[in-house]
Short mmCIF file of C-alpha atoms in Angstrom, two decimals:
data_model
loop_
_atom_site.label_atom_id
_atom_site.label_comp_id
_atom_site.label_asym_id
_atom_site.label_seq_id
_atom_site.Cartn_x
_atom_site.Cartn_y
_atom_site.Cartn_z
CA MET A 1 99.19 11.71 -46.73
CA PRO A 2 98.28 8.03 -47.36
CA SER A 3 100.95 5.48 -46.62
CA ASP A 4 102.42 3.52 -49.48
CA ALA A 5 103.16 0.50 -47.14
CA PRO A 6 101.05 -2.57 -47.70
CA VAL A 7 98.21 -2.99 -45.23
CA ASP A 8 97.68 -6.36 -43.46
CA LEU A 9 93.86 -6.51 -43.58
CA TYR A 10 93.71 -9.64 -41.48
CA SER A 11 95.61 -8.08 -38.75
CA LEU A 12 93.49 -4.93 -39.10
CA ALA A 13 90.26 -6.96 -38.87
CA PHE A 14 91.57 -8.76 -35.84
CA THR A 15 92.45 -5.62 -33.96
CA SER A 16 89.36 -3.70 -35.03
CA CYS A 17 86.74 -6.28 -34.06
CA VAL A 18 84.44 -4.96 -31.31
CA ASP A 19 84.08 -8.49 -29.96
CA PRO A 20 86.89 -10.10 -27.98
CA LEU A 21 89.04 -12.36 -30.16
CA LEU A 22 91.69 -14.81 -28.97
CA LEU A 23 94.10 -17.04 -30.76
CA LEU A 24 94.84 -20.35 -29.01
CA ASP A 25 97.37 -22.97 -29.67
CA ASP A 26 96.44 -26.69 -29.67
CA SER A 27 97.05 -26.83 -25.93
CA GLY A 28 94.70 -24.00 -25.18
CA ARG A 29 97.35 -21.36 -24.54
CA ILE A 30 96.73 -17.75 -25.57
CA LEU A 31 98.82 -16.76 -28.56
CA ALA A 32 97.25 -13.35 -29.23
CA LEU A 33 94.25 -11.31 -28.32
CA ASN A 34 92.67 -8.14 -29.70
CA PRO A 35 91.99 -4.90 -27.81
CA ALA A 36 88.47 -5.91 -27.12
CA ALA A 37 89.72 -9.00 -25.35
CA GLU A 38 92.22 -6.87 -23.46
CA ARG A 39 89.25 -4.74 -22.26
CA LEU A 40 87.40 -7.87 -21.18
CA PHE A 41 90.41 -8.91 -19.07
CA SER A 42 90.91 -5.35 -17.84
CA SER A 43 94.72 -5.90 -18.35
CA PRO A 44 97.27 -5.55 -21.14
CA GLY A 45 97.55 -8.29 -23.62
CA ALA A 46 101.16 -9.08 -22.66
CA THR A 47 100.01 -10.40 -19.26
CA ALA A 48 97.48 -12.83 -20.94
CA ARG A 49 99.77 -14.24 -23.65
CA GLY A 50 101.05 -17.72 -22.91
CA ARG A 51 98.50 -18.44 -20.21
CA SER A 52 95.95 -21.22 -20.52
CA ILE A 53 92.57 -20.01 -21.58
CA ASP A 54 90.92 -21.88 -18.68
CA GLU A 55 93.37 -20.14 -16.28
CA ALA A 56 92.83 -16.69 -17.76
CA LEU A 57 89.05 -16.83 -18.12
CA ARG A 58 88.19 -19.31 -15.37
CA PRO A 59 85.04 -20.54 -17.21
CA GLU A 60 82.47 -22.64 -15.22
CA LEU A 61 82.97 -25.31 -17.91
CA PRO A 62 86.59 -25.85 -18.94
CA LEU A 63 87.23 -25.49 -22.68
CA GLY A 64 89.74 -28.37 -22.94
CA ALA A 65 87.23 -31.00 -24.16
CA LEU A 66 85.63 -28.62 -26.58
CA LEU A 67 89.01 -27.53 -27.92
CA GLU A 68 89.97 -31.11 -28.49
CA GLN A 69 86.79 -31.70 -30.45
CA VAL A 70 87.46 -28.60 -32.69
CA LEU A 71 91.02 -29.73 -33.34
CA ARG A 72 89.93 -33.33 -34.05
CA ASP A 73 87.01 -32.45 -36.28
CA ARG A 74 88.53 -29.37 -37.87
CA ALA A 75 85.08 -27.76 -37.55
CA PRO A 76 83.86 -24.82 -35.43
CA ARG A 77 81.88 -25.46 -32.25
CA ALA A 78 79.65 -23.02 -30.35
CA LEU A 79 80.24 -22.36 -26.68
CA PRO A 80 77.70 -23.77 -24.22
CA PRO A 81 74.71 -21.47 -23.56
CA ASP A 82 75.23 -18.74 -20.87
CA PHE A 83 78.98 -19.46 -20.83
CA ALA A 84 80.08 -17.90 -17.58
CA LEU A 85 83.62 -16.36 -17.19
CA HIS A 86 85.10 -15.56 -13.75
CA LEU A 87 87.70 -12.92 -14.40
CA ALA A 88 90.55 -11.79 -12.18
CA ASP A 89 88.81 -8.76 -10.85
CA GLU A 90 85.95 -10.99 -9.54
CA ARG A 91 83.74 -10.03 -12.33
CA VAL A 92 81.36 -12.68 -13.75
CA VAL A 93 80.64 -12.30 -17.42
CA LEU A 94 78.15 -14.17 -19.44
CA ALA A 95 79.42 -14.79 -22.88
CA GLU A 96 78.37 -16.56 -26.03
CA GLY A 97 80.69 -17.46 -28.97
CA HIS A 98 82.49 -20.17 -30.72
CA LEU A 99 85.85 -21.85 -31.27
CA SER A 100 86.89 -22.03 -34.92
CA PRO A 101 90.06 -23.89 -36.21
CA LEU A 102 92.43 -21.89 -38.42
CA VAL A 103 93.60 -24.49 -40.98
CA ASP A 104 96.62 -23.64 -43.36
CA PRO A 105 96.68 -24.63 -46.92
CA ALA A 106 98.62 -27.83 -46.03
CA GLY A 107 95.67 -28.93 -43.87
CA ALA A 108 97.41 -28.34 -40.56
CA CYS A 109 95.70 -26.45 -37.80
CA ALA A 110 97.82 -23.36 -37.11
CA ALA A 111 95.67 -22.06 -34.30
CA VAL A 112 92.11 -21.94 -32.84
CA LEU A 113 90.17 -18.61 -32.88
CA LEU A 114 88.00 -18.02 -29.78
CA ALA A 115 85.38 -15.36 -30.53
CA LEU A 116 83.50 -14.08 -27.48
CA ARG A 117 80.58 -11.71 -27.04
CA ASP A 118 79.60 -10.23 -23.64
CA VAL A 119 75.94 -10.88 -23.23
CA THR A 120 75.84 -10.26 -19.46
CA GLU A 121 73.54 -7.18 -19.70
CA ARG A 122 71.40 -8.78 -22.33
CA ARG A 123 70.94 -11.94 -20.31
CA ARG A 124 70.16 -9.85 -17.28
CA ALA A 125 67.58 -7.93 -19.25
CA GLU A 126 66.17 -11.15 -20.65
CA GLN A 127 66.05 -12.67 -17.07
CA ALA A 128 64.45 -9.51 -15.80
CA ALA A 129 61.87 -9.64 -18.59
CA ARG A 130 61.25 -13.32 -17.80
CA ASP A 131 60.88 -12.52 -14.09
CA GLN A 132 58.57 -9.70 -14.96
CA GLY A 133 56.58 -11.89 -17.25
CA ALA A 134 56.36 -14.53 -14.60
CA ARG A 135 55.18 -12.00 -12.06
CA LEU A 136 52.75 -10.66 -14.52
CA HIS A 137 51.51 -14.17 -15.31
CA ALA A 138 51.25 -15.06 -11.59
CA ALA A 139 49.34 -11.73 -11.09
CA LEU A 140 46.98 -12.57 -13.87
CA GLU A 141 46.51 -16.11 -12.53
CA ALA A 142 45.77 -14.78 -9.12
CA LEU A 143 43.00 -12.51 -10.40
CA ASP A 144 39.45 -13.76 -9.98
CA VAL A 145 38.80 -11.79 -13.20
CA GLY A 146 39.01 -13.45 -16.55
CA PHE A 147 41.82 -12.09 -18.71
CA VAL A 148 42.36 -12.96 -22.37
CA ILE A 149 44.27 -11.71 -25.43
CA TYR A 150 43.28 -12.40 -29.08
CA ASP A 151 45.55 -11.34 -31.86
CA ALA A 152 44.56 -9.21 -34.78
CA GLU A 153 43.24 -12.41 -36.65
CA GLU A 154 41.11 -13.16 -33.54
CA ARG A 155 43.25 -16.10 -32.53
CA LEU A 156 43.70 -16.88 -28.82
CA CYS A 157 47.16 -15.79 -27.55
CA PHE A 158 46.82 -15.85 -23.81
CA PHE A 159 44.17 -16.59 -21.14
CA ASN A 160 44.29 -17.05 -17.38
CA THR A 161 42.58 -19.83 -15.45
CA ALA A 162 39.72 -17.54 -14.35
CA TYR A 163 38.86 -16.94 -18.01
CA ARG A 164 38.52 -20.69 -18.69
CA SER A 165 36.49 -21.27 -15.54
CA LEU A 166 33.96 -18.58 -16.65
CA TYR A 167 33.07 -20.58 -19.73
CA PRO A 168 32.87 -24.28 -18.86
CA GLU A 169 30.83 -24.92 -21.96
CA CYS A 170 33.69 -23.54 -24.08
CA ALA A 171 36.60 -25.01 -22.14
CA ALA A 172 37.58 -27.63 -24.72
CA ALA A 173 38.06 -24.93 -27.40
CA ILE A 174 39.89 -22.44 -25.14
CA GLN A 175 43.27 -23.36 -26.51
CA ILE A 176 46.11 -21.12 -27.78
CA GLY A 177 45.71 -20.62 -31.51
CA ASN A 178 41.96 -21.17 -31.70
CA THR A 179 39.86 -18.44 -32.97
CA PHE A 180 37.21 -16.56 -31.08
CA GLU A 181 34.60 -18.15 -33.38
CA ASP A 182 35.92 -21.59 -32.51
CA VAL A 183 35.41 -20.86 -28.79
CA VAL A 184 31.93 -19.46 -29.25
CA ARG A 185 30.81 -22.41 -31.43
CA GLU A 186 32.02 -24.94 -28.88
CA GLY A 187 29.96 -23.20 -26.28
CA CYS A 188 26.85 -23.51 -28.56
CA ARG A 189 27.51 -27.17 -29.09
CA ASN A 190 27.11 -27.37 -25.28
CA GLY A 191 23.96 -25.24 -25.13
CA ILE A 192 25.37 -21.99 -23.88
CA HIS A 193 23.00 -20.05 -26.06
CA LEU A 194 19.70 -22.00 -25.33
CA HIS A 195 18.51 -19.52 -22.63
CA SER A 196 18.53 -16.68 -25.22
CA GLY A 197 16.03 -18.15 -27.62
CA LEU A 198 18.45 -17.44 -30.50
CA SER A 199 19.65 -19.94 -33.13
CA GLU A 200 23.33 -20.89 -33.04
CA GLU A 201 24.16 -18.63 -36.01
CA GLU A 202 22.30 -15.67 -34.39
CA TRP A 203 24.15 -16.18 -31.16
CA VAL A 204 27.62 -16.60 -32.78
CA ALA A 205 26.98 -13.41 -34.91
CA GLY A 206 26.02 -11.41 -31.93
CA ARG A 207 28.98 -12.67 -29.82
CA ILE A 208 31.42 -11.81 -32.61
CA ALA A 209 29.91 -8.33 -32.94
CA ASP A 210 30.27 -7.82 -29.23
CA HIS A 211 33.88 -9.02 -29.36
CA ARG A 212 34.72 -6.52 -32.13
CA ARG A 213 33.03 -3.66 -30.36
CA SER A 214 36.21 -2.47 -28.69
CA GLY A 215 35.89 -0.25 -25.65
CA ASP A 216 32.30 -1.01 -24.76
CA VAL A 217 31.39 -2.44 -21.30
CA TYR A 218 28.29 -4.65 -21.36
CA MET A 219 26.74 -7.60 -19.44
CA ARG A 220 25.73 -10.82 -21.02
CA ARG A 221 24.08 -13.94 -19.66
CA PHE A 222 25.81 -17.22 -20.31
CA GLY A 223 23.62 -20.13 -19.09
CA ASP A 224 23.02 -19.52 -15.46
CA ARG A 225 25.80 -16.88 -15.19
CA TRP A 226 26.00 -13.17 -15.83
CA ILE A 227 29.39 -11.86 -17.06
CA THR A 228 30.46 -8.26 -17.56
CA LEU A 229 32.74 -7.94 -20.57
CA LYS A 230 35.17 -5.23 -21.61
CA SER A 231 37.48 -5.37 -24.65
CA CYS A 232 40.21 -3.04 -25.85
CA ARG A 233 41.94 -3.09 -29.28
CA LEU A 234 45.68 -2.54 -29.08
CA ALA A 235 47.84 -0.74 -31.68
CA ASP A 236 48.81 -3.94 -33.42
CA GLY A 237 45.19 -4.95 -33.87
CA SER A 238 44.96 -7.50 -31.08
CA PHE A 239 42.23 -7.52 -28.50
CA VAL A 240 42.68 -7.55 -24.61
CA GLY A 241 39.61 -8.48 -22.72
CA LEU A 242 38.44 -8.55 -19.12
CA ARG A 243 35.59 -10.87 -18.00
CA ILE A 244 34.03 -10.44 -14.61
CA ASP A 245 31.51 -12.86 -13.08
CA THR A 246 28.77 -10.45 -11.93
CA THR A 247 26.14 -13.16 -11.29
CA GLU A 248 25.70 -12.19 -7.65
CA LEU A 249 25.54 -8.59 -8.52
CA LYS A 250 22.98 -9.26 -11.28
CA GLU A 251 20.89 -11.47 -8.93
CA VAL A 252 20.90 -8.67 -6.39
CA GLU A 253 19.88 -6.27 -9.19
CA LEU A 254 17.13 -8.58 -10.33
CA ALA A 255 15.96 -9.09 -6.79
CA LEU A 256 15.82 -5.34 -6.26
CA GLU A 257 13.98 -4.93 -9.53
CA ARG A 258 11.56 -7.70 -8.37
CA GLU A 259 11.12 -5.88 -5.04
CA ARG A 260 10.66 -2.55 -6.84
CA GLN A 261 8.02 -4.11 -9.10
CA PHE A 262 6.33 -5.69 -6.08
CA ILE A 263 6.21 -2.35 -4.30
CA ARG A 264 4.86 -0.78 -7.45
CA LEU A 265 2.27 -3.59 -7.66
CA VAL A 266 1.22 -2.88 -3.98
CA LEU A 267 1.07 0.81 -4.61
CA ASP A 268 -1.00 0.33 -7.77
CA THR A 269 -3.28 -2.19 -6.11
CA ILE A 270 -4.09 -0.75 -2.64
CA PRO A 271 -7.19 1.54 -2.75
CA ILE A 272 -5.34 4.61 -1.40
CA ILE A 273 -3.21 7.29 -2.93
CA VAL A 274 0.58 7.45 -1.99
CA THR A 275 3.12 10.05 -2.85
CA VAL A 276 6.59 10.90 -1.70
CA LYS A 277 7.98 14.43 -2.27
CA ASP A 278 11.29 15.99 -1.48
CA ARG A 279 11.70 19.26 0.29
CA ASP A 280 11.26 21.16 -2.96
CA GLY A 281 7.96 19.52 -3.55
CA LYS A 282 9.11 17.34 -6.47
CA MET A 283 7.51 13.95 -6.66
CA LYS A 284 9.87 11.05 -5.91
CA LEU A 285 7.26 8.28 -5.81
CA VAL A 286 3.67 8.27 -7.08
CA SER A 287 1.02 5.55 -6.88
CA LYS A 288 -1.21 4.65 -9.86
CA GLY A 289 -4.20 6.03 -7.93
CA TYR A 290 -2.53 9.48 -7.57
CA ALA A 291 -1.69 9.54 -11.31
CA GLU A 292 -5.16 8.58 -12.32
CA LEU A 293 -6.59 11.35 -10.13
CA TYR A 294 -4.86 13.85 -12.43
CA ASN A 295 -5.21 11.81 -15.69
CA THR A 296 -1.53 11.06 -16.00
CA THR A 297 0.83 8.13 -15.31
CA PRO A 298 3.16 7.39 -12.38
CA GLU A 299 6.22 7.94 -14.64
CA GLY A 300 4.68 11.19 -15.95
CA ALA A 301 4.12 12.54 -12.44
CA VAL A 302 7.63 11.67 -11.00
CA GLY A 303 9.90 14.75 -10.95
CA LYS A 304 6.98 17.22 -11.20
CA THR A 305 5.66 19.49 -8.42
CA LEU A 306 2.07 19.91 -7.45
CA ALA A 307 2.03 23.20 -9.36
CA ASP A 308 2.61 21.19 -12.53
CA MET A 309 -0.71 19.39 -11.91
CA PRO A 310 -4.04 20.89 -12.61
CA PRO A 311 -5.54 21.37 -9.07
CA SER A 312 -7.61 24.28 -7.85
CA HIS A 313 -5.96 27.20 -6.14
CA ALA A 314 -7.63 26.39 -2.85
CA GLU A 315 -6.28 22.85 -2.99
CA LEU A 316 -2.77 23.98 -3.90
CA SER A 317 -2.82 26.38 -0.92
CA THR A 318 -3.93 23.81 1.59
CA ILE A 319 -1.59 21.08 0.47
CA GLY A 320 1.33 23.54 0.50
CA GLU A 321 0.47 24.52 4.05
CA MET A 322 0.35 20.76 5.03
CA ASP A 323 3.81 20.27 3.44
CA ARG A 324 5.36 23.23 5.19
CA GLU A 325 3.83 22.11 8.55
CA VAL A 326 5.11 18.59 8.20
CA LEU A 327 8.66 19.80 7.51
CA ALA A 328 8.58 22.48 10.25
CA ARG A 329 7.12 20.24 12.99
CA MET A 330 8.43 16.88 11.71
CA GLN A 331 5.08 15.42 12.82
CA ARG A 332 2.04 13.92 11.39
CA VAL A 333 -0.56 16.28 9.80
CA SER A 334 -4.01 15.37 8.57
CA ARG A 335 -6.76 17.07 6.71
CA VAL A 336 -10.05 16.27 4.85
CA GLN A 337 -9.69 18.13 1.53
CA PRO A 338 -11.62 18.38 -1.75
CA VAL A 339 -9.49 17.72 -4.80
CA ALA A 340 -10.47 18.98 -8.18
CA ARG A 341 -9.77 16.65 -11.13
CA PRO A 342 -8.87 18.08 -14.56
CA ASP A 343 -12.45 17.34 -15.78
CA GLY A 344 -13.92 19.49 -12.94
CA GLU A 345 -15.10 16.55 -10.83
CA VAL A 346 -14.44 17.10 -7.07
CA ARG A 347 -13.31 14.23 -4.98
CA TRP A 348 -13.09 14.37 -1.19
CA MET A 349 -9.79 13.08 0.17
CA SER A 350 -8.75 12.22 3.75
CA ILE A 351 -4.99 13.05 3.68
CA ILE A 352 -2.39 12.15 6.14
CA LYS A 353 1.19 13.45 5.74
CA VAL A 354 4.25 12.37 7.72
CA PRO A 355 7.95 13.08 7.55
CA LEU A 356 9.99 10.34 5.82
CA VAL A 357 13.65 10.64 6.81
CA GLU A 358 16.45 8.66 5.17
CA GLN A 359 19.55 7.35 6.96
CA ASP A 360 21.59 10.28 5.88
CA GLY A 361 19.04 12.71 7.27
CA THR A 362 17.42 13.68 4.01
CA ALA A 363 13.75 14.53 4.76
CA HIS A 364 10.84 13.75 2.38
CA ILE A 365 7.13 14.05 2.73
CA LEU A 366 5.09 10.88 2.64
CA ALA A 367 1.36 11.49 1.84
CA ILE A 368 -1.35 8.93 2.12
CA GLY A 369 -4.76 9.85 0.79
CA THR A 370 -8.01 7.99 1.07
CA ASP A 371 -10.97 8.85 -1.22
CA ILE A 372 -13.87 9.35 1.08
CA THR A 373 -16.23 10.75 -1.68
CA ALA A 374 -18.47 7.74 -1.42
CA GLN A 375 -18.43 7.87 2.40
CA ARG A 376 -19.15 11.60 2.46
CA GLU A 377 -22.00 11.20 -0.03
CA HIS A 378 -23.31 8.30 2.18
CA GLU A 379 -23.06 10.54 5.27
CA GLU A 380 -24.93 13.29 3.44
CA ASP A 381 -27.62 10.76 2.37
CA MET A 382 -27.79 9.48 5.83
CA ALA A 383 -28.13 12.97 7.31
CA ALA A 384 -30.86 13.70 4.81
CA THR A 385 -32.54 10.39 5.66
CA ILE A 386 -32.35 11.02 9.39
CA ALA A 387 -33.80 14.54 8.80
CA GLU A 388 -36.68 13.03 6.77
CA LEU A 389 -37.24 10.33 9.42
CA GLU A 390 -37.39 13.08 12.08
CA ARG A 391 -39.93 14.99 10.02
CA GLN A 392 -41.91 11.82 9.50
CA LYS A 393 -41.60 11.04 13.18
CA GLU A 394 -43.12 14.35 14.19
CA ALA A 395 -45.84 13.88 11.62
CA ILE A 396 -46.57 10.34 12.94
CA ALA A 397 -46.52 11.76 16.51
CA ASP A 398 -49.11 14.34 15.41
CA GLN A 399 -51.21 11.72 13.76
CA LEU A 400 -50.79 9.39 16.84
CA ALA A 401 -52.13 12.19 19.11
CA VAL A 402 -55.10 12.64 16.85
CA ILE A 403 -55.70 8.89 16.85
CA GLN A 404 -55.45 8.81 20.60
CA ARG A 405 -57.93 11.56 21.02
CA GLN A 406 -60.18 9.75 18.53
CA GLN A 407 -59.86 6.55 20.47
CA ALA A 408 -60.73 8.22 23.63
CA LEU A 409 -63.84 9.80 22.01
CA ILE A 410 -64.74 6.40 20.51
CA ARG A 411 -64.28 4.74 23.85
CA ALA A 412 -66.37 7.44 25.45
CA LEU A 413 -69.08 7.05 22.79
CA SER A 414 -68.89 3.24 22.67
CA THR A 415 -69.26 2.84 26.52
CA PRO A 416 -71.19 5.94 27.72
CA ILE A 417 -71.92 6.16 31.51
CA LEU A 418 -75.61 7.35 31.64
CA GLN A 419 -77.51 8.62 34.71
CA VAL A 420 -80.96 7.17 33.96
CA ALA A 421 -82.43 8.34 37.25
CA GLU A 422 -81.26 9.82 40.51
CA GLY A 423 -79.11 7.22 42.12
CA VAL A 424 -79.03 4.95 39.07
CA LEU A 425 -76.26 4.78 36.48
CA ALA A 426 -76.26 2.67 33.36
CA VAL A 427 -73.29 1.53 31.17
CA PRO A 428 -74.23 -0.16 27.91
CA PHE A 429 -71.34 -2.38 26.40
CA ILE A 430 -71.07 -2.73 22.70
CA GLY A 431 -68.40 -4.91 21.08
CA ALA A 432 -65.42 -6.61 22.71
CA LEU A 433 -64.26 -5.93 26.27
CA ASP A 434 -60.46 -6.17 26.40
CA ASP A 435 -58.18 -5.23 29.24
CA ALA A 436 -57.66 -1.72 28.23
CA ARG A 437 -61.36 -1.03 27.77
CA ALA A 438 -62.34 -2.82 31.00
CA THR A 439 -59.74 -0.89 32.97
CA ASP A 440 -60.83 2.43 31.48
CA VAL A 441 -64.57 1.70 31.95
CA THR A 442 -64.05 0.47 35.56
CA SER A 443 -62.13 3.70 36.45
CA LYS A 444 -64.76 6.09 34.91
CA LEU A 445 -67.68 4.18 36.37
CA LEU A 446 -66.24 4.16 39.86
CA ASP A 447 -65.59 7.82 39.54
CA GLU A 448 -69.12 8.48 38.52
CA VAL A 449 -70.50 6.36 41.40
CA VAL A 450 -68.60 8.41 43.87
CA ARG A 451 -69.35 11.71 42.17
CA THR A 452 -73.10 11.12 41.81
CA GLY A 453 -73.60 9.06 44.96
CA ALA A 454 -75.36 6.41 42.90
CA ARG A 455 -76.88 3.41 44.66
CA PHE A 456 -77.09 1.30 41.54
CA ALA A 457 -74.82 0.82 38.46
CA ILE A 458 -76.43 -1.17 35.69
CA ILE A 459 -74.10 -2.90 33.19
CA ASP A 460 -75.98 -3.74 30.08
CA VAL A 461 -74.32 -6.45 27.91
CA THR A 462 -76.96 -6.49 25.26
CA GLY A 463 -74.34 -5.33 22.66
CA ILE A 464 -71.92 -8.16 23.51
CA GLU A 465 -72.55 -11.14 21.19
CA SER A 466 -70.24 -13.67 22.87
CA VAL A 467 -68.45 -13.88 26.20
CA ASP A 468 -65.06 -15.57 26.72
CA ALA A 469 -63.30 -16.22 30.08
CA ALA A 470 -61.50 -12.85 30.06
CA THR A 471 -64.71 -10.90 29.30
CA ALA A 472 -66.65 -12.79 32.06
CA ASP A 473 -63.81 -12.06 34.41
CA HIS A 474 -63.85 -8.40 33.61
CA LEU A 475 -67.65 -8.12 34.17
CA VAL A 476 -67.44 -9.88 37.62
CA ARG A 477 -64.59 -7.61 38.63
CA ILE A 478 -66.47 -4.54 37.67
CA VAL A 479 -69.49 -5.60 39.74
CA ARG A 480 -67.24 -6.37 42.74
CA ALA A 481 -65.52 -3.00 42.50
CA ILE A 482 -68.90 -1.21 42.50
CA ARG A 483 -69.91 -3.20 45.56
CA LEU A 484 -66.79 -2.09 47.40
CA LEU A 485 -68.11 1.52 46.95
CA GLY A 486 -71.31 0.68 48.64
CA ALA A 487 -73.41 0.51 45.45
CA SER A 488 -75.02 -2.43 43.82
CA GLY A 489 -73.90 -3.69 40.40
CA VAL A 490 -76.70 -5.16 38.12
CA LEU A 491 -76.13 -7.15 34.90
CA THR A 492 -78.78 -6.75 32.13
CA GLY A 493 -79.15 -7.83 28.59
CA ILE A 494 -77.75 -11.39 29.00
CA GLY A 495 -79.14 -13.29 26.07
CA PRO A 496 -79.33 -17.06 25.57
CA ALA A 497 -75.94 -17.31 23.87
CA VAL A 498 -74.13 -15.21 26.45
CA ALA A 499 -75.88 -17.07 29.27
CA GLN A 500 -74.85 -20.45 27.66
CA SER A 501 -71.31 -19.21 27.27
CA MET A 502 -71.00 -18.03 30.82
CA CYS A 503 -72.44 -21.31 32.10
CA GLY A 504 -70.00 -23.27 30.02
CA LEU A 505 -67.12 -21.19 31.42
CA GLY A 506 -68.32 -21.78 35.01
CA VAL A 507 -68.55 -18.16 35.84
CA ASP A 508 -69.60 -17.66 39.44
CA LEU A 509 -72.44 -15.00 39.33
CA SER A 510 -73.62 -15.68 42.91
CA GLY A 511 -74.49 -12.39 44.51
CA VAL A 512 -74.76 -10.61 41.16
CA THR A 513 -78.25 -9.29 40.32
CA THR A 514 -79.20 -10.00 36.67
CA HIS A 515 -82.10 -9.05 34.52
CA GLY A 516 -83.06 -9.97 31.02
CA ASN A 517 -83.05 -6.39 29.67
CA LEU A 518 -82.04 -2.81 30.53
CA ARG A 519 -85.65 -1.68 31.13
CA ALA A 520 -86.26 -4.43 33.65
CA GLY A 521 -83.10 -3.56 35.42
CA ILE A 522 -84.01 0.08 35.64
CA GLU A 523 -87.50 -0.63 36.93
CA VAL A 524 -86.13 -2.86 39.69
CA CYS A 525 -83.49 -0.27 40.72
CA LEU A 526 -86.07 2.52 40.87
CA ARG A 527 -88.59 0.41 42.92
CA ALA A 528 -85.75 -0.43 45.43
CA LEU A 529 -84.96 3.23 45.71
CA ARG A 530 -88.63 4.13 46.40
CA GLU A 531 -88.88 1.43 48.99
CA ARG A 532 -85.80 2.78 50.80
CA ARG A 533 -87.36 6.16 51.11
#
């Protein structure tokens, strides 16, 4: 049943308030306190009444001066921030609140209301949040990675030092509150876009598009630096971005690419064929020469096996055997092998295959082929030429033998040794008398002298038109050789011209019998023979 007694709402509000409330007199003594204040003191209210507020709460800053100000001005005053209370149970409570004068209708201050609120846990949470924020800020500053936050309107909210250092051209615009476009345009004013060949508007539009492409990771060049960018949009529409200076990595990548292109240039330039295959026979590396052999490209051949190419079955079998031998023996293998091109043309290749082992032990097959078709054709041509030369040599030898026989016959006919009578030989000379002919005639004449026992050998020079020193010497030597065999040599047919030549040469014909013509010489020789009998 509801009570009919009047309710003191002011007292009810005082006692029901969840925040501690204390009534103080003008000297700062506690007149009354509500249950929340009792719980703050952890003691009944009776023990606190009559005590000085500074004695009961033991604040770090006494309230006396603030209380006097409230009483004097008849106006409420807030407590100092983080007002610390040192309670009897050694608890320290952080509180906030205010002192308010209670003024009666007559204008007199009946009491002062002290309203408190325990904010210890809130302050601790706030301090923990501040500490955590400071640690997070320190951690972000310690990163050598740029970190940035833009809000949903693309205004700069936070950035670390590394972020600003990555964009020196944009540094003046990297300020809290500036938009992403402000930052980009500042960079353009300092030439950050000039390397790209784009206009300022094109560069700005591209960078804004990159910025809004949340979640993508991409690399961009800024002046002489390469930066990897990643952005993520949060639930409130803001952007969190990471910026990593990957200049060194990019330079290594570019150097490797230049090295790869240089190796490719070498492979495509050297006049040999190079391939690298794995154990399964798939092409890992192919030179331009190999690709052209099969009417394809290096890119088109990589990843394929030899069976995917159009060689002959014989070629496929031989090359497969070489591959297996290389992997089995892990030694060099070489062959000379015909290779059939797709158009049917056959090229001869000198192929060397060696094992190629990576650091992890993975084995590949390195093949080096040299096109020796021209060399082989040249060798075949040379062999045919040599065979033809041998045939021609034999033919020439046969012809030479015939010529030599003919020459011997001619010499025999041109310088016949005649027995004109018993004991008398005659040798008529016609034409030149060179060393070979003189030697040949001398030998035959001496043989005939011995064989026939001739006493005279007539040398007729009627057929010799002129005599030089060599010819005259040959004639004198023949006569002397005949004399050594006990026979007499007789010169006949010396005409005026020959006689004049021999005199001019100073030929010594002393002891040599001479006659004008062959007939006279024969008659003299025959007469001498008759006289000897």
